[in-house]
Short mmCIF file of C-alpha atoms in Angstrom, two decimals:
data_model
loop_
_atom_site.label_atom_id
_atom_site.label_comp_id
_atom_site.label_asym_id
_atom_site.label_seq_id
_atom_site.Cartn_x
_atom_site.Cartn_y
_atom_site.Cartn_z
CA UNK A 20 79.59 77.13 108.79
CA UNK A 21 81.98 79.46 110.60
CA UNK A 22 81.97 79.23 114.36
CA UNK A 23 81.67 82.80 115.67
CA UNK A 24 83.11 81.93 119.09
CA UNK A 25 86.16 80.34 117.51
CA UNK A 26 86.77 83.43 115.37
CA UNK A 27 86.43 85.70 118.41
CA UNK A 28 88.89 83.47 120.29
CA UNK A 29 91.42 83.68 117.46
CA UNK A 30 91.04 87.46 117.24
CA UNK A 31 91.49 87.88 120.97
CA UNK A 32 94.53 85.63 120.95
CA UNK A 33 96.02 87.73 118.15
CA UNK A 34 95.36 90.95 120.09
CA UNK A 35 96.89 89.46 123.25
CA UNK A 36 100.10 88.49 121.40
CA UNK A 37 102.57 91.26 122.27
CA UNK A 38 104.60 90.53 119.12
CA UNK A 39 101.65 90.71 116.73
CA UNK A 40 101.37 93.41 114.09
CA UNK A 41 98.32 94.69 115.95
CA UNK A 42 100.38 95.43 119.05
CA UNK A 43 103.60 96.54 117.37
CA UNK A 44 102.15 98.67 114.60
CA UNK A 45 98.47 99.57 114.85
CA UNK A 46 97.75 99.84 118.56
CA UNK A 47 100.57 102.19 119.57
CA UNK A 48 100.15 104.23 116.40
CA UNK A 49 102.08 107.43 116.81
CA UNK A 50 101.25 110.72 115.13
CA UNK A 51 103.91 110.03 112.51
CA UNK A 52 102.39 106.62 111.77
CA UNK A 53 98.90 108.11 111.48
CA UNK A 54 100.27 110.71 109.08
CA UNK A 55 101.91 107.93 107.06
CA UNK A 56 98.53 106.15 106.68
CA UNK A 57 97.03 109.36 105.36
CA UNK A 58 99.94 109.89 102.97
CA UNK A 59 99.65 106.30 101.71
CA UNK A 60 95.90 106.68 101.14
CA UNK A 61 96.42 109.89 99.15
CA UNK A 62 99.31 108.32 97.23
CA UNK A 63 97.29 105.26 96.26
CA UNK A 64 94.56 107.55 94.93
CA UNK A 65 97.23 109.30 92.85
CA UNK A 66 98.49 105.96 91.48
CA UNK A 67 94.94 104.99 90.47
CA UNK A 68 94.37 108.40 88.85
CA UNK A 69 97.66 108.11 86.92
CA UNK A 70 96.63 104.69 85.63
CA UNK A 71 93.12 105.86 84.68
CA UNK A 72 94.50 108.95 82.95
CA UNK A 73 97.04 106.84 81.06
CA UNK A 74 100.01 108.78 82.46
CA UNK A 75 101.47 106.09 84.72
CA UNK A 76 105.08 105.74 83.55
CA UNK A 77 106.76 102.58 82.31
CA UNK A 78 109.60 103.28 84.75
CA UNK A 79 109.08 102.86 88.49
CA UNK A 80 111.62 105.60 89.27
CA UNK A 81 109.97 108.90 90.24
CA UNK A 82 106.47 107.47 89.75
CA UNK A 83 103.55 107.94 92.12
CA UNK A 84 103.93 104.27 93.06
CA UNK A 85 107.55 104.80 94.09
CA UNK A 86 106.46 107.61 96.43
CA UNK A 87 103.81 105.37 98.05
CA UNK A 88 106.24 102.49 98.52
CA UNK A 89 108.85 104.84 100.00
CA UNK A 90 106.37 105.92 102.68
CA UNK A 91 105.47 102.29 103.41
CA UNK A 92 109.07 101.14 103.71
CA UNK A 93 110.12 104.03 105.92
#
């Protein structure tokens, strides 16, 4: 069985770590970062639609997936 107190301790320790992803990426999220999350969400939906519609290309270049990964890596 999972110890709830232990999990809460680990989460708090993670949040208190100034070098954690939580503190360096999510917490101080700027407007540009928030816009990037929205763009990624929309892009992933486009990738899924392309796959479902059978139009996802064999080449990564200029695909909907390339656009999503470009936003993530920027």
